[in-house]
C-alpha positions as MATLAB code, in Angstrom:
seq = 'XXXXXXXXXXXXXXXXXXXXXXXXXXXXXXXXXXXXXXXXXXXXXXXXXXXXXXXXXXXXXXXXXXXXXXXXXXXXXXXXXXXXXXXXXXXXXXXXXXXXXXXXXXXXXXXXXXXXXXXXXXXXXXXXXXXXXXXXXXXXXXXXXXXXXXXXXXXXXXXXXXXXXXXXXXXXXXXXXXXXXXXXXX';
ca = [
       0.000    0.000    0.000;
       2.894    2.394    0.677;
       4.248    1.858   -2.826;
       0.815    2.424   -4.373;
       0.325    5.517   -2.243;
       3.706    6.876   -3.304;
       3.079    6.137   -6.980;
      -0.385    7.698   -6.970;
      -0.491   11.163   -5.351;
      -4.301   11.166   -5.441;
      -4.223    8.118   -3.124;
      -1.668    9.810   -0.832;
      -3.913   12.848   -0.528;
      -6.724   10.643    0.835;
      -4.454    8.736    3.248;
      -2.096   11.407    4.626;
      -2.361   12.745    8.162;
      -4.096   16.056    7.522;
      -4.984   17.720   10.803;
      -7.835   19.790    9.338;
      -9.370   16.770    7.592;
      -9.114   14.658   10.756;
     -10.973   17.311   12.743;
     -13.641   17.278   10.016;
     -14.208   13.568   10.746;
     -11.711   11.765    8.491;
     -10.440    9.654   11.398;
      -9.008    6.940    9.114;
      -6.073    9.257    8.433;
      -4.753    8.483   11.938;
      -4.186    4.915   10.686;
      -3.451    5.418    6.981;
      -0.963    8.285    7.237;
       1.788    5.767    7.905;
       1.407    4.502    4.341;
       2.285    7.922    2.862;
       5.906    8.830    2.073;
       7.389   12.089    0.830;
      10.509   10.961   -1.042;
      11.771    7.776   -2.653;
      14.453    7.385    0.038;
      11.869    7.969    2.767;
       9.773    5.155    1.299;
      12.766    2.862    0.709;
      14.279    3.126    4.206;
      10.938    2.824    5.955;
       9.869   -0.203    3.920;
      13.191   -1.948    4.501;
      13.169   -1.368    8.279;
       9.485   -2.185    8.735;
       9.549   -5.100    6.304;
      12.600   -6.791    7.808;
      11.364   -6.331   11.390;
       7.890   -7.589   10.464;
       9.267  -10.570    8.584;
      11.475  -11.609   11.538;
       8.582  -11.155   13.995;
       6.394  -13.407   11.853;
       9.193  -15.905   11.115;
      10.006  -16.324   14.806;
       6.322  -16.650   15.679;
       6.167  -13.677   18.021;
       2.553  -12.888   18.827;
       0.170  -10.102   17.869;
       2.108   -8.231   15.173;
      -1.091   -7.063   13.437;
      -2.453   -5.755   16.742;
       0.860   -4.012   17.389;
       0.653   -2.250   14.009;
      -2.928   -1.088   14.598;
      -2.135    0.169   18.090;
       1.011    1.980   16.981;
      -0.740    3.606   14.028;
      -3.589    4.835   16.208;
      -1.551    6.048   19.184;
       1.075    7.753   17.040;
      -1.698    9.663   15.268;
      -3.461   10.581   18.503;
      -0.269   11.707   20.245;
       0.710   13.818   17.238;
      -2.732   15.443   17.358;
      -2.301   16.292   21.033;
       1.415   17.049   21.289;
       2.040   18.663   17.884;
      -0.919   21.000   17.339;
       1.050   23.086   14.834;
       1.783   20.092   12.587;
      -0.625   19.961    9.645;
       0.673   16.941    7.657;
       2.429   13.729    8.624;
       3.351   10.518    6.852;
       5.717    7.595    7.061;
       6.266    4.163    8.535;
       9.251    5.115   10.689;
       7.262    5.151   13.941;
       5.844    1.717   13.165;
       9.286    0.513   12.071;
      10.881    1.717   15.318;
       8.155    0.103   17.396;
       8.374   -3.146   15.431;
      12.137   -3.306   15.913;
      11.700   -2.677   19.635;
       8.948   -5.324   19.894;
      11.151   -7.807   18.064;
      14.023   -7.120   20.459;
      11.781   -7.471   23.532;
      10.612  -10.910   22.439;
      14.211  -11.802   21.591;
      15.135  -11.495   25.270;
      13.440  -14.867   25.709;
      15.692  -16.507   23.115;
      19.140  -18.082   23.364;
      22.446  -16.500   22.368;
      23.553  -14.954   20.021;
      20.072  -13.688   19.113;
      19.429  -12.601   22.698;
      22.605  -10.499   22.744;
      21.611   -8.810   19.469;
      18.240   -7.963   21.000;
      19.823   -6.533   24.160;
      22.053   -4.318   22.008;
      19.022   -3.238   19.974;
      17.042   -2.350   23.109;
      19.977   -0.243   24.231;
      20.679    1.535   20.935;
      17.152    2.330   19.683;
      16.551    4.913   22.464;
      20.028    6.355   21.886;
      19.274    6.699   18.158;
      16.011    8.495   18.936;
      17.697   10.845   21.420;
      20.423   11.681   18.898;
      17.802   12.437   16.253;
      15.982   14.734   18.662;
      19.231   16.486   19.493;
      20.386   16.800   15.859;
      16.878   17.411   14.407;
      17.617   14.940   11.619;
      17.742   11.220   11.007;
      21.065    9.542   11.682;
      20.287    6.617    9.375;
      18.611    8.248    6.403;
      18.466   11.698    4.858;
      15.021   13.120    5.536;
      14.863   15.259    2.398;
      12.223   17.971    2.189;
      10.328   17.145    5.354;
      10.820   17.351    9.102;
      11.778   14.289   11.086;
       9.224   13.381   13.773;
      11.060   11.437   16.538;
       7.920   11.590   18.675;
       6.417    8.955   16.375;
       9.444    6.701   17.045;
       9.063    7.166   20.810;
       5.337    6.397   20.724;
       5.926    3.354   18.499;
       8.467    1.977   20.991;
       6.243    2.733   24.003;
       3.267    0.964   22.407;
       5.531   -2.028   21.663;
       6.718   -2.046   25.275;
       3.188   -1.868   26.700;
       1.868   -4.594   24.383;
       4.828   -6.849   25.185;
       4.235   -6.467   28.938;
       0.486   -6.973   28.498;
       1.196  -10.249   26.692;
       3.682  -11.304   29.362;
       1.207  -10.403   32.143;
      -1.550  -12.387   30.405;
       0.747  -15.410   30.002;
       1.605  -15.313   33.716;
      -2.040  -14.908   34.691;
      -3.043  -17.943   32.592;
      -0.139  -19.996   33.929;
      -1.105  -19.251   37.548;
      -4.856  -19.658   37.035;
      -4.876  -22.825   34.910;
      -1.753  -24.639   36.077;
      -1.294  -23.254   39.583;
       2.316  -22.494   38.691;
       4.337  -19.610   40.145;
       4.693  -16.545   37.874;
       7.727  -16.213   35.611;
       9.852  -13.163   36.380;
];
């Protein structure tokens, strides 16, 4: 859908986060804006990061990736509405990519080495990357082109991933205690 949106500007104009349109009732834009990209490099880097993270999540059988994507899309849009009232337009998968990478790394903590070590390093460096981008006002991995980087979307994506991961873990412990009378896993 991101490629179609990029290739067809009339589709992008219907999907993009447009603050005025959202306040007029076009709520779907909170979800669909992540499919819109402003440059070829913006599209390329976001699709690679999101695609690879999503593929590994699915390949390893980590749970609830579709739910994660829906939650990230919604909460990123809502938080941008609240915390960036001067921002009129927004697009891109980078918030969902950041959250997906973080979610992948959280689940990887349950795995054996060397995958577990890679996930620990990822959990350490993703926040550092975001903080550097906030400080520098530009992406450290990709040139942002003719638009403004929005690290808030990366933060919200990672926070949603963290909350969903802990909700899953809590639910697993609750089921284990209730059905098997086993002590919780810490």
